[in-house]
mmCIF file of C-alpha atoms in Angstrom:
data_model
loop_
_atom_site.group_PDB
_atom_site.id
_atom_site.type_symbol
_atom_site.label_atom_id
_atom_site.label_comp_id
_atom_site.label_asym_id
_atom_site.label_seq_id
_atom_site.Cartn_x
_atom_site.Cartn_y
_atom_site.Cartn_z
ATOM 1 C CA UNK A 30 66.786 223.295 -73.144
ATOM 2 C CA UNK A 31 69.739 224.575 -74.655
ATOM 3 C CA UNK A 32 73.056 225.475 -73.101
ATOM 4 C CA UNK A 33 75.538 228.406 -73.354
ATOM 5 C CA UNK A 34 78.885 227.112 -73.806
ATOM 6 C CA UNK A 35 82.307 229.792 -72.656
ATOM 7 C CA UNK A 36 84.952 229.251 -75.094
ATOM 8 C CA UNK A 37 86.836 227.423 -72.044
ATOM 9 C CA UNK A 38 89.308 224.583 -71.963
ATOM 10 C CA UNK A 39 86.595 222.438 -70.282
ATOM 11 C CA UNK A 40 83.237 223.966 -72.174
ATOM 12 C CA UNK A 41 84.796 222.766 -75.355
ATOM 13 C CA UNK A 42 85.779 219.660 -74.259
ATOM 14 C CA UNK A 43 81.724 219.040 -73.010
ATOM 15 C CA UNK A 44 80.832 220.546 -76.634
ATOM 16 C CA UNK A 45 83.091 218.052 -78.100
ATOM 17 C CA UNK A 46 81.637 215.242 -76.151
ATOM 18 C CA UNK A 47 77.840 215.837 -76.867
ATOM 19 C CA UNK A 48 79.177 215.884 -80.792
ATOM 20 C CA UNK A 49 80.205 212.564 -80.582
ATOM 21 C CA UNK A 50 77.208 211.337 -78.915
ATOM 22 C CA UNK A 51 75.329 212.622 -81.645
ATOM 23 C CA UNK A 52 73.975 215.721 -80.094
ATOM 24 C CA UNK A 53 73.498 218.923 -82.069
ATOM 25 C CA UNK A 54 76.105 222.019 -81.002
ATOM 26 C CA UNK A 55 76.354 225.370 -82.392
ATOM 27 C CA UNK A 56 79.432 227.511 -82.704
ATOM 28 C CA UNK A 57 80.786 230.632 -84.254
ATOM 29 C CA UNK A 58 83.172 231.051 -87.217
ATOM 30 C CA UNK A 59 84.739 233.295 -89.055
ATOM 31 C CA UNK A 60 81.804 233.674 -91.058
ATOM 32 C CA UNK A 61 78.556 232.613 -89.527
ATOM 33 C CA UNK A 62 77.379 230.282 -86.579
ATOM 34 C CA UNK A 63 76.950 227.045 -88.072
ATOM 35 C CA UNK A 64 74.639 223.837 -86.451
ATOM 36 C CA UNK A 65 77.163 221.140 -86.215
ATOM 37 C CA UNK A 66 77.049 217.121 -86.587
ATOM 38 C CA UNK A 67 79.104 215.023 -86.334
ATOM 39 C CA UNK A 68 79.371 213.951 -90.118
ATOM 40 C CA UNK A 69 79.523 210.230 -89.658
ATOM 41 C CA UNK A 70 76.504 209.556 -87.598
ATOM 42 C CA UNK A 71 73.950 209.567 -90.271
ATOM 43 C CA UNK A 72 70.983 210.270 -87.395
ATOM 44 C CA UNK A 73 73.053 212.983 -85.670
ATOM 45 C CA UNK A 74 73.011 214.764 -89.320
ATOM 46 C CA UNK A 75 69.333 213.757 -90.350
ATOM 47 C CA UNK A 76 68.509 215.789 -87.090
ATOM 48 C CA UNK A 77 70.597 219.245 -88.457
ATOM 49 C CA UNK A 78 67.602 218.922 -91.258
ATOM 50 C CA UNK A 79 64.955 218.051 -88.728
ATOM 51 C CA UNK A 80 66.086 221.310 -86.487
ATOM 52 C CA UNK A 81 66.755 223.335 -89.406
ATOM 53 C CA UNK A 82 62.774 222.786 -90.858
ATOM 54 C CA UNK A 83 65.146 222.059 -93.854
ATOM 55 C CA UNK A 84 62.395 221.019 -97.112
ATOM 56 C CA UNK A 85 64.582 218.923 -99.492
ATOM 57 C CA UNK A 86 68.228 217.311 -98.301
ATOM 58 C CA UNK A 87 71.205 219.456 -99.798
ATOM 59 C CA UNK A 88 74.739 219.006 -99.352
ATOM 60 C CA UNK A 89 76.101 220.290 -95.968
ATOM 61 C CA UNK A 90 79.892 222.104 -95.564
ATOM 62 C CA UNK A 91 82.177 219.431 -93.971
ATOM 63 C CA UNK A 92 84.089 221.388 -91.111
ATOM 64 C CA UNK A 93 87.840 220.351 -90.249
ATOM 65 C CA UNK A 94 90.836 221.625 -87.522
ATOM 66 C CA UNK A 95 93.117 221.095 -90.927
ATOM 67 C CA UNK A 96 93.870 220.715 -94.048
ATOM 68 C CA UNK A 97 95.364 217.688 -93.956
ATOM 69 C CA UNK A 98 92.868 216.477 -92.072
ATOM 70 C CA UNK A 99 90.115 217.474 -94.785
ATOM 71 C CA UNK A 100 92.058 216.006 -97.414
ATOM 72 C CA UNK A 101 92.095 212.945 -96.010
ATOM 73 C CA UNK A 102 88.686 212.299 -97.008
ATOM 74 C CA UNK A 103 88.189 213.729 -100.264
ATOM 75 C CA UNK A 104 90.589 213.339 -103.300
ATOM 76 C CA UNK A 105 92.479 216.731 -103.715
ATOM 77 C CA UNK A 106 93.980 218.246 -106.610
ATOM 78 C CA UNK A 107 96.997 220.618 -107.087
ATOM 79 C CA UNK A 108 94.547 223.260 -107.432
ATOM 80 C CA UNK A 109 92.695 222.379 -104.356
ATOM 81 C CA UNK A 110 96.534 222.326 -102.847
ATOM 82 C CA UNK A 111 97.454 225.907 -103.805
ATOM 83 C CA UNK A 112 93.960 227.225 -102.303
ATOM 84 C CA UNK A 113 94.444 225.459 -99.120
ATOM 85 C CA UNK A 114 97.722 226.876 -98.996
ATOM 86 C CA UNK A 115 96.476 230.674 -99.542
ATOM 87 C CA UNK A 116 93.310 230.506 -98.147
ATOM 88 C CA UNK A 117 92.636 228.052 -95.107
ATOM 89 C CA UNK A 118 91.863 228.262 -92.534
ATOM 90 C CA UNK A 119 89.336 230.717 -93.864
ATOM 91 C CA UNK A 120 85.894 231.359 -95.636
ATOM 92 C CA UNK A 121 86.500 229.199 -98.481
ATOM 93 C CA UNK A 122 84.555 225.687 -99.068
ATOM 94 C CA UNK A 123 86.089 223.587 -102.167
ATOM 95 C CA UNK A 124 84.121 220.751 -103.346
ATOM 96 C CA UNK A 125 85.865 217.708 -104.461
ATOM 97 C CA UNK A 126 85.483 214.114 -105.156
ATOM 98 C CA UNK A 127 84.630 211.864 -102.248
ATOM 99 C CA UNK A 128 87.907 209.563 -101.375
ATOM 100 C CA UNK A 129 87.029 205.732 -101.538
ATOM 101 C CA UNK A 130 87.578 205.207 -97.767
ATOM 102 C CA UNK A 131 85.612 208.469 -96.892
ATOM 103 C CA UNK A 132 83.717 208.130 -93.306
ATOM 104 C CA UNK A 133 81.371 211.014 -93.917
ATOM 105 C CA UNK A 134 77.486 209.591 -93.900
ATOM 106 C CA UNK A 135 76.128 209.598 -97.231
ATOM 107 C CA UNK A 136 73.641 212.051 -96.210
ATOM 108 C CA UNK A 137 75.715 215.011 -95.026
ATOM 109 C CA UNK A 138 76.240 214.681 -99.053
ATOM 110 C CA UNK A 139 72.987 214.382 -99.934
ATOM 111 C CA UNK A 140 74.240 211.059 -102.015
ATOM 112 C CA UNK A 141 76.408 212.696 -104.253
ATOM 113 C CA UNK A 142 80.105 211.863 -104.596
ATOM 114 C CA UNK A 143 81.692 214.627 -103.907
ATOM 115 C CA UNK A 144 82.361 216.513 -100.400
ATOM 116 C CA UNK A 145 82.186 220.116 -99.406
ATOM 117 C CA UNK A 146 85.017 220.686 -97.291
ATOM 118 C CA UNK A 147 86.626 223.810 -95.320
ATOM 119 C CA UNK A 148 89.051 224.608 -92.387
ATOM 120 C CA UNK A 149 87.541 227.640 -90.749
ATOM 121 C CA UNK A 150 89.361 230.740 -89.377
ATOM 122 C CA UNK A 151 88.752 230.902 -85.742
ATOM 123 C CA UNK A 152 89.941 229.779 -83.294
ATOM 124 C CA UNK A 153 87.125 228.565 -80.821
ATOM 125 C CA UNK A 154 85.981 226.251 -84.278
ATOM 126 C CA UNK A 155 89.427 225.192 -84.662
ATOM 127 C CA UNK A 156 89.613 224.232 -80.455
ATOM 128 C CA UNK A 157 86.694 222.259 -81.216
ATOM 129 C CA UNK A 158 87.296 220.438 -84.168
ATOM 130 C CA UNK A 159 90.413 219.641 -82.838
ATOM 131 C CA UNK A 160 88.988 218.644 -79.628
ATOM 132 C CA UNK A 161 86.359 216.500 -81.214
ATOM 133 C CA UNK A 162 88.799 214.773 -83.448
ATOM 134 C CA UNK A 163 86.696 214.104 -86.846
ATOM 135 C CA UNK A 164 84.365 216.169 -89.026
ATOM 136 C CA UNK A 165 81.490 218.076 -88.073
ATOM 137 C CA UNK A 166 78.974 218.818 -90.748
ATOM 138 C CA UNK A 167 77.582 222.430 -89.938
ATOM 139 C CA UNK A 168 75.020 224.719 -91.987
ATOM 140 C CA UNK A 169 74.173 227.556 -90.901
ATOM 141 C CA UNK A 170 72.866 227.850 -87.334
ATOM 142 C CA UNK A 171 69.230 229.220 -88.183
ATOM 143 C CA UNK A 172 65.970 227.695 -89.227
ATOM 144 C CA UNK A 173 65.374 227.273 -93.218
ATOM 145 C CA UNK A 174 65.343 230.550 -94.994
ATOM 146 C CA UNK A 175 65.844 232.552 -91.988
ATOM 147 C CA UNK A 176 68.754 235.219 -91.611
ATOM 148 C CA UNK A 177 72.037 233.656 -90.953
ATOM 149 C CA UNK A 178 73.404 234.050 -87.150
ATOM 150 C CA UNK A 179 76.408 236.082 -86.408
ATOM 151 C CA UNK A 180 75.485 235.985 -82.865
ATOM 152 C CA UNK A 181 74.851 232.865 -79.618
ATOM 153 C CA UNK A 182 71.763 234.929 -79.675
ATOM 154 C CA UNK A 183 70.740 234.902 -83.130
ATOM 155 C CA UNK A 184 71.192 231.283 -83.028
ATOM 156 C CA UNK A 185 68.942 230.767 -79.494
ATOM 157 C CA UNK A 186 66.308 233.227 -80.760
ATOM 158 C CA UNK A 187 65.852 230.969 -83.868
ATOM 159 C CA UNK A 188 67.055 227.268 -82.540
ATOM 160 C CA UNK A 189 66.538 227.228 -78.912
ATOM 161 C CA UNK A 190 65.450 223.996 -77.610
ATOM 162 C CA UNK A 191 65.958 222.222 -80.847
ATOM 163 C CA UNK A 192 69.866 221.723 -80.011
ATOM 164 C CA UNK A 193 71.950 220.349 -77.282
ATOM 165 C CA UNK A 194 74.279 223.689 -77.185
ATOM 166 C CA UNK A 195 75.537 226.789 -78.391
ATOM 167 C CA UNK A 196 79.359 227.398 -77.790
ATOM 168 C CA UNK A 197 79.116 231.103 -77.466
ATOM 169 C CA UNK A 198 82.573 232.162 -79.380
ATOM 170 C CA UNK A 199 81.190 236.319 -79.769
ATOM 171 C CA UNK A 200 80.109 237.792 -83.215
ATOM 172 C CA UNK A 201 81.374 236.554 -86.079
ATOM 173 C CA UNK A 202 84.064 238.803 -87.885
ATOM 174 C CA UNK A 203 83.297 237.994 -91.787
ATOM 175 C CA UNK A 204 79.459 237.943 -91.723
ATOM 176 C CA UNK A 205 79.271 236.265 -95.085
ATOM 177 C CA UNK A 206 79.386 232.411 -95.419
ATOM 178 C CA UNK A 207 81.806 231.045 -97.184
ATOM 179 C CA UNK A 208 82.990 231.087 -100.885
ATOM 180 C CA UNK A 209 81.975 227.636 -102.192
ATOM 181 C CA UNK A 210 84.344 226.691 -105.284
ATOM 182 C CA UNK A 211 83.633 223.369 -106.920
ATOM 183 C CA UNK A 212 87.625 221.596 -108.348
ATOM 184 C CA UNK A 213 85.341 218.051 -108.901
ATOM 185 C CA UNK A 214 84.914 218.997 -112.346
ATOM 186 C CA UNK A 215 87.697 219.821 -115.204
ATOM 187 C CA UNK A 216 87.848 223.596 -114.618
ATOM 188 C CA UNK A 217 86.940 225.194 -111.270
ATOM 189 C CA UNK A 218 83.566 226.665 -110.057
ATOM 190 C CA UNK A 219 82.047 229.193 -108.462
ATOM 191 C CA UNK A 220 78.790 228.001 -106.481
ATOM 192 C CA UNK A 221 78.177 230.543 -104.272
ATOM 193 C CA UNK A 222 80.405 233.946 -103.422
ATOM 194 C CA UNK A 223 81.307 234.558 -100.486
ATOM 195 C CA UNK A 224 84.112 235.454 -97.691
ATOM 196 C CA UNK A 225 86.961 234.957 -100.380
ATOM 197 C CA UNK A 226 86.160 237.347 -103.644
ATOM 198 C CA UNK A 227 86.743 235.379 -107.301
ATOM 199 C CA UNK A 228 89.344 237.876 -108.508
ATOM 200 C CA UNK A 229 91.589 236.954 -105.160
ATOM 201 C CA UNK A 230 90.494 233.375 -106.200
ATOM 202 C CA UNK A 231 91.848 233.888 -109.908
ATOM 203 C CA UNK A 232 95.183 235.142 -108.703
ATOM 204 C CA UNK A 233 95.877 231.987 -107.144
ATOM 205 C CA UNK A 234 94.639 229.583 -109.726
ATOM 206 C CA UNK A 235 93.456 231.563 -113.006
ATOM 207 C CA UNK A 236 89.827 231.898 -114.247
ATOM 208 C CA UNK A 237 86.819 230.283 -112.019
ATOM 209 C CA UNK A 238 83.808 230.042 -113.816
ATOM 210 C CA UNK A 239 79.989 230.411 -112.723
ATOM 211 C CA UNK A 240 77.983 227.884 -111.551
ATOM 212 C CA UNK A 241 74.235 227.201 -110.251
ATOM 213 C CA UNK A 242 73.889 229.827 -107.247
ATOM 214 C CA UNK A 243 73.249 228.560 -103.557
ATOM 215 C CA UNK A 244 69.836 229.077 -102.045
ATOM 216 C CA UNK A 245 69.358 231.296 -99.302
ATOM 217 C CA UNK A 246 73.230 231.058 -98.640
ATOM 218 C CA UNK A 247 72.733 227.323 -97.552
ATOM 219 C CA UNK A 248 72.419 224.724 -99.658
ATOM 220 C CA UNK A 249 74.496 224.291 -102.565
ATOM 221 C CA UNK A 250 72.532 224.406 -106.049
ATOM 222 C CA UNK A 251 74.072 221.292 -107.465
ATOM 223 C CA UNK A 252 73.110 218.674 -109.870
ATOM 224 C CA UNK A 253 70.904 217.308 -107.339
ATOM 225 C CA UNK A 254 68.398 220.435 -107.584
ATOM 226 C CA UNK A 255 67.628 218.796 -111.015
ATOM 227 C CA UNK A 256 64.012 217.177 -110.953
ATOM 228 C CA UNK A 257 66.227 213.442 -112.171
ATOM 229 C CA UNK A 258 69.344 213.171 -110.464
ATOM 230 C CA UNK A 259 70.595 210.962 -107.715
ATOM 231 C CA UNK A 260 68.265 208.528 -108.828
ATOM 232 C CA UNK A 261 69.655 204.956 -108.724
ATOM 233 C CA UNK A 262 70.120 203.295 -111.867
ATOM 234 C CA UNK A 263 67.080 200.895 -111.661
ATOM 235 C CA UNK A 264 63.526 202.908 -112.137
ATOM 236 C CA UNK A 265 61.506 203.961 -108.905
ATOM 237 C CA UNK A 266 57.956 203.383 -108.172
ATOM 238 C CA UNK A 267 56.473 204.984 -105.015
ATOM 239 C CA UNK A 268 54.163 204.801 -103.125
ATOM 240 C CA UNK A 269 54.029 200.968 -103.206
ATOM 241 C CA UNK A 270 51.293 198.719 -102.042
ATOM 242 C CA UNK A 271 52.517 195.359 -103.768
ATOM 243 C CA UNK A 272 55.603 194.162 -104.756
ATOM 244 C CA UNK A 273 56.309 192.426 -108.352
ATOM 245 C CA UNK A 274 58.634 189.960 -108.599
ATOM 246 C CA UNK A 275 60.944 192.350 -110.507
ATOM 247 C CA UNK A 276 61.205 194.359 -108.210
ATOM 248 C CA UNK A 277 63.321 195.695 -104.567
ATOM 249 C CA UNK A 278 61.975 196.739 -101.827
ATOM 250 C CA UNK A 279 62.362 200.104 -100.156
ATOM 251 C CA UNK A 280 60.426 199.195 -96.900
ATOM 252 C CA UNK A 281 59.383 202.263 -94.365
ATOM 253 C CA UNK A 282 57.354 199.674 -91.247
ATOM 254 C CA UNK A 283 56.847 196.230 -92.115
ATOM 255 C CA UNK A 284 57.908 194.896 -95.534
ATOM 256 C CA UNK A 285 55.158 194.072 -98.250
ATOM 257 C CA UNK A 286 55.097 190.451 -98.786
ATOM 258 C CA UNK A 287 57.373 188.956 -101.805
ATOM 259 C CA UNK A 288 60.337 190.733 -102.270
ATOM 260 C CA UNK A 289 63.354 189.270 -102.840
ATOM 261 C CA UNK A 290 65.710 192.001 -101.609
ATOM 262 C CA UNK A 291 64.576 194.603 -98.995
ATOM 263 C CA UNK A 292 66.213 197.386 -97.636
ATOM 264 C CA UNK A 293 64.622 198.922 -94.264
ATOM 265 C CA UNK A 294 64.601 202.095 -93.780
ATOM 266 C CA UNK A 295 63.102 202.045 -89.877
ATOM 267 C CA UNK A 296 60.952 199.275 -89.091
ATOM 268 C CA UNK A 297 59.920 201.249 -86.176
ATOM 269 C CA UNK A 298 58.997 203.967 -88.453
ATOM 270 C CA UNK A 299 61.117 206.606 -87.302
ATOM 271 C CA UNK A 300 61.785 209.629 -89.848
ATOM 272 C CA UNK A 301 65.053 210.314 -88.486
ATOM 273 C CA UNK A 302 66.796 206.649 -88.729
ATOM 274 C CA UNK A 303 64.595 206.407 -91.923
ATOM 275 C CA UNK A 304 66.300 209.961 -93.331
ATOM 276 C CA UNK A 305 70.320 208.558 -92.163
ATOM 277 C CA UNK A 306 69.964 205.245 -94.093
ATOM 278 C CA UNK A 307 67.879 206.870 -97.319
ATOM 279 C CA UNK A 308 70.960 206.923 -99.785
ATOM 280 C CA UNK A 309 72.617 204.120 -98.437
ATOM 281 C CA UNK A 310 69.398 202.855 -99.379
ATOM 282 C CA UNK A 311 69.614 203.315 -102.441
ATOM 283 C CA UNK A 312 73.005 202.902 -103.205
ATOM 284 C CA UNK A 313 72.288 198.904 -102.142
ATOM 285 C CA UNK A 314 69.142 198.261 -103.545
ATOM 286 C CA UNK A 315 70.298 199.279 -107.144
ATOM 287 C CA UNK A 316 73.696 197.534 -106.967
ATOM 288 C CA UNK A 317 72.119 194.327 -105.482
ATOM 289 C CA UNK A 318 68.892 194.670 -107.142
ATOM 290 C CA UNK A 319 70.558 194.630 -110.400
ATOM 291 C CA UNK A 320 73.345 191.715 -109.405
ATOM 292 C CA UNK A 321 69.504 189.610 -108.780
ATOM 293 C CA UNK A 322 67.964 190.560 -111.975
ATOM 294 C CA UNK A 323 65.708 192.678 -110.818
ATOM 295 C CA UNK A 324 64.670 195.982 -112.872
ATOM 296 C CA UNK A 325 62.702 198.063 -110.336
ATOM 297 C CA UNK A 326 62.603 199.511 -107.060
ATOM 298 C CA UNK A 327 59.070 199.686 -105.097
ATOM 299 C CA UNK A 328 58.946 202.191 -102.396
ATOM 300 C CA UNK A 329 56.508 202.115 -99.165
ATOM 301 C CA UNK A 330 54.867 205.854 -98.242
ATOM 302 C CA UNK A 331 56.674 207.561 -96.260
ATOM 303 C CA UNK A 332 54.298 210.444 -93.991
ATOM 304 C CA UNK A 333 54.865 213.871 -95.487
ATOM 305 C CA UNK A 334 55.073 215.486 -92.443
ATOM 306 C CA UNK A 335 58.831 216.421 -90.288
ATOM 307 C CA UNK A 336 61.565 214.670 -92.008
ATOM 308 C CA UNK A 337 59.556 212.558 -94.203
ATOM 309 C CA UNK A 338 58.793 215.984 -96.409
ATOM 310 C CA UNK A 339 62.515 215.839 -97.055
ATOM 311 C CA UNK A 340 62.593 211.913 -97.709
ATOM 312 C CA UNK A 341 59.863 212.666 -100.272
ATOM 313 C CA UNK A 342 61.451 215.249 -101.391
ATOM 314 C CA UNK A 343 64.663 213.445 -102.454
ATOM 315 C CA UNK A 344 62.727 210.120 -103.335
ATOM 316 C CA UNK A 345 60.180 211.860 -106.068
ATOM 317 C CA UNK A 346 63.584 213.143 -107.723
ATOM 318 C CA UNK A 347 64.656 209.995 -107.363
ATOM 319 C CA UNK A 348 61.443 208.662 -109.170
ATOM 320 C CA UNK A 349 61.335 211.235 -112.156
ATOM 321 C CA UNK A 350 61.292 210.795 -115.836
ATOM 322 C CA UNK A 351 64.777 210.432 -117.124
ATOM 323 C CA UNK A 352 65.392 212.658 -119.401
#
């Protein structure tokens, strides 16, 4: 069952401690109610998906109690300074490259290197962050494609049960999510509009151009929406029976016989350990894979039902003709 939360002294402390054991907490910002994580427990973040009936894994917001804070795990740029300066804490999320030391799990990025990052404007959010010390990964608080929540009640009508807690903070001012303004690249851009309009944008750093739109004002429409992106460098075969002796292993239960480098994803074949350690998975098996010689990577089925639609998901992109 899920619990109502006050915005108390001792309420956010508790909502702060089930975060860091990995529990799922609502709370209200500025501009919706977001489902929050905390970012570096892979499984606490594969289960924000799970809740969420999410279909493929996108990129999730990063949430911080600073700037400073935020910037200390991606790798910001003077234009990134001048918007944190005019803009946070508020509705703006700015995308930028993943720092080398970052603790986020791989899969609150969907295995990209970059980070979407904000400091929100309220200041239940900001007593929690800062209670919970670290960053909490938070999409919107509904299920997939459903209307965002502005309300603890929008969020219990649509999650209830599925999370530890809602941290009831009232209705949300904005209403909007956030702006979402990629700096990873050479010029700056838009991904999704939102609580801060371009043309106050442009008055603080010049022209922002237009990028791939979000998706039901979630998930960021980034390179990874391509059918052959995030795939590791070495080709994937699914749905493996055999192994060559070319090849990795991607192993979902007990490994197939005669690989010489395996990487399990849950021996106990749990979707939700399998989902944290997916692009971690990856990452290994192509470096290592390559450093033995090997030129493929054979991947066990994974069920296509909860979380595994999502592993699939990721995994056949993974697999697709490089074009």
């Amino acid at each position: 069952m899920s619990v109502i939360l006050h915005p108390t002294a001792p309420e956010i402390a508790r909502a702060a401690a089930l975060l860091a054991a990995g529990e799922l907490v609502a709370f209200g910002t500025e501009t919706v109610y977001g489902l929050g994580a905390d970012a570096r427990n892979g499984e606490a973040v594969a289960n924000i998906y799970a809740a969420k009936g999410r279909p493929s894994f996108n990129p999730l917001i990063c949430h911080y109690a600073s700037a400073r804070a935020a910037f200390a795990h991606v790798v910001p740029n003077a234009m990134a300074e001048k918007l944190a300066a005019a803009f946070w804490p508020g509705p703006l999320t700015m995308v930028l490259p993943r720092a080398a030391a970052c603790p986020v799990a791989r899969l609150a990025a969907a295995g990209l290197e970059t980070l979407a990052v904000r400091v929100p404007a309220h200041p239940v959010a900001l007593q929690l962050l800062a209670a919970f010390g670290g960053p909490v990964a938070a999409p919107s608080a509904n299920r997939s494609g459903r209307i965002s929540p502005t309300t603890a009640a929008h969020v219990l009508a649509g999650l209830g049960g599925k999370i530890a807690a809602v941290v009831d903070s009232g209705p949300c001012a904005v209403g909007v999510e956030s702006t979402v303004l990629d700096l990873s690249g050479p010029a700056p851009v838009l991904l999704r509009p939102g609580g801060v309009s371009v043309e106050t944008l442009e008055v603080v750093i010049g022209p922002v151009g237009t990028g791939a739109p979000m998706i039901q004002g979630q998930a960021m429409a980034s390179p990874g929406m391509l059918a052959s992106h995030y795939a590791p460098g070495l080709p994937v075969r699914l749905n493996a029976g055999t192994v060559a002796a070319d090849e990795a292993l991607l192993a979902f239960g007990p490994p197939l016989p005669g690989a010489k480098l395996v990487f399990q994803l849950s021996a106990m074949k749990n979707l939700t350990e399998a989902a944290a350690r997916l692009f971690e998975a990856l990452h290994e098996l192509d470096a290592s894979g390559a450093a033995l010689g090997l030129t493929r990577i054979a991947v066990m089925p994974v069920p296509n039902t909860g979380l595994g639609r999502a592993i699939n998901d990721r995994l056949s992109r993974a697999a697709a003709p490089r074009g």
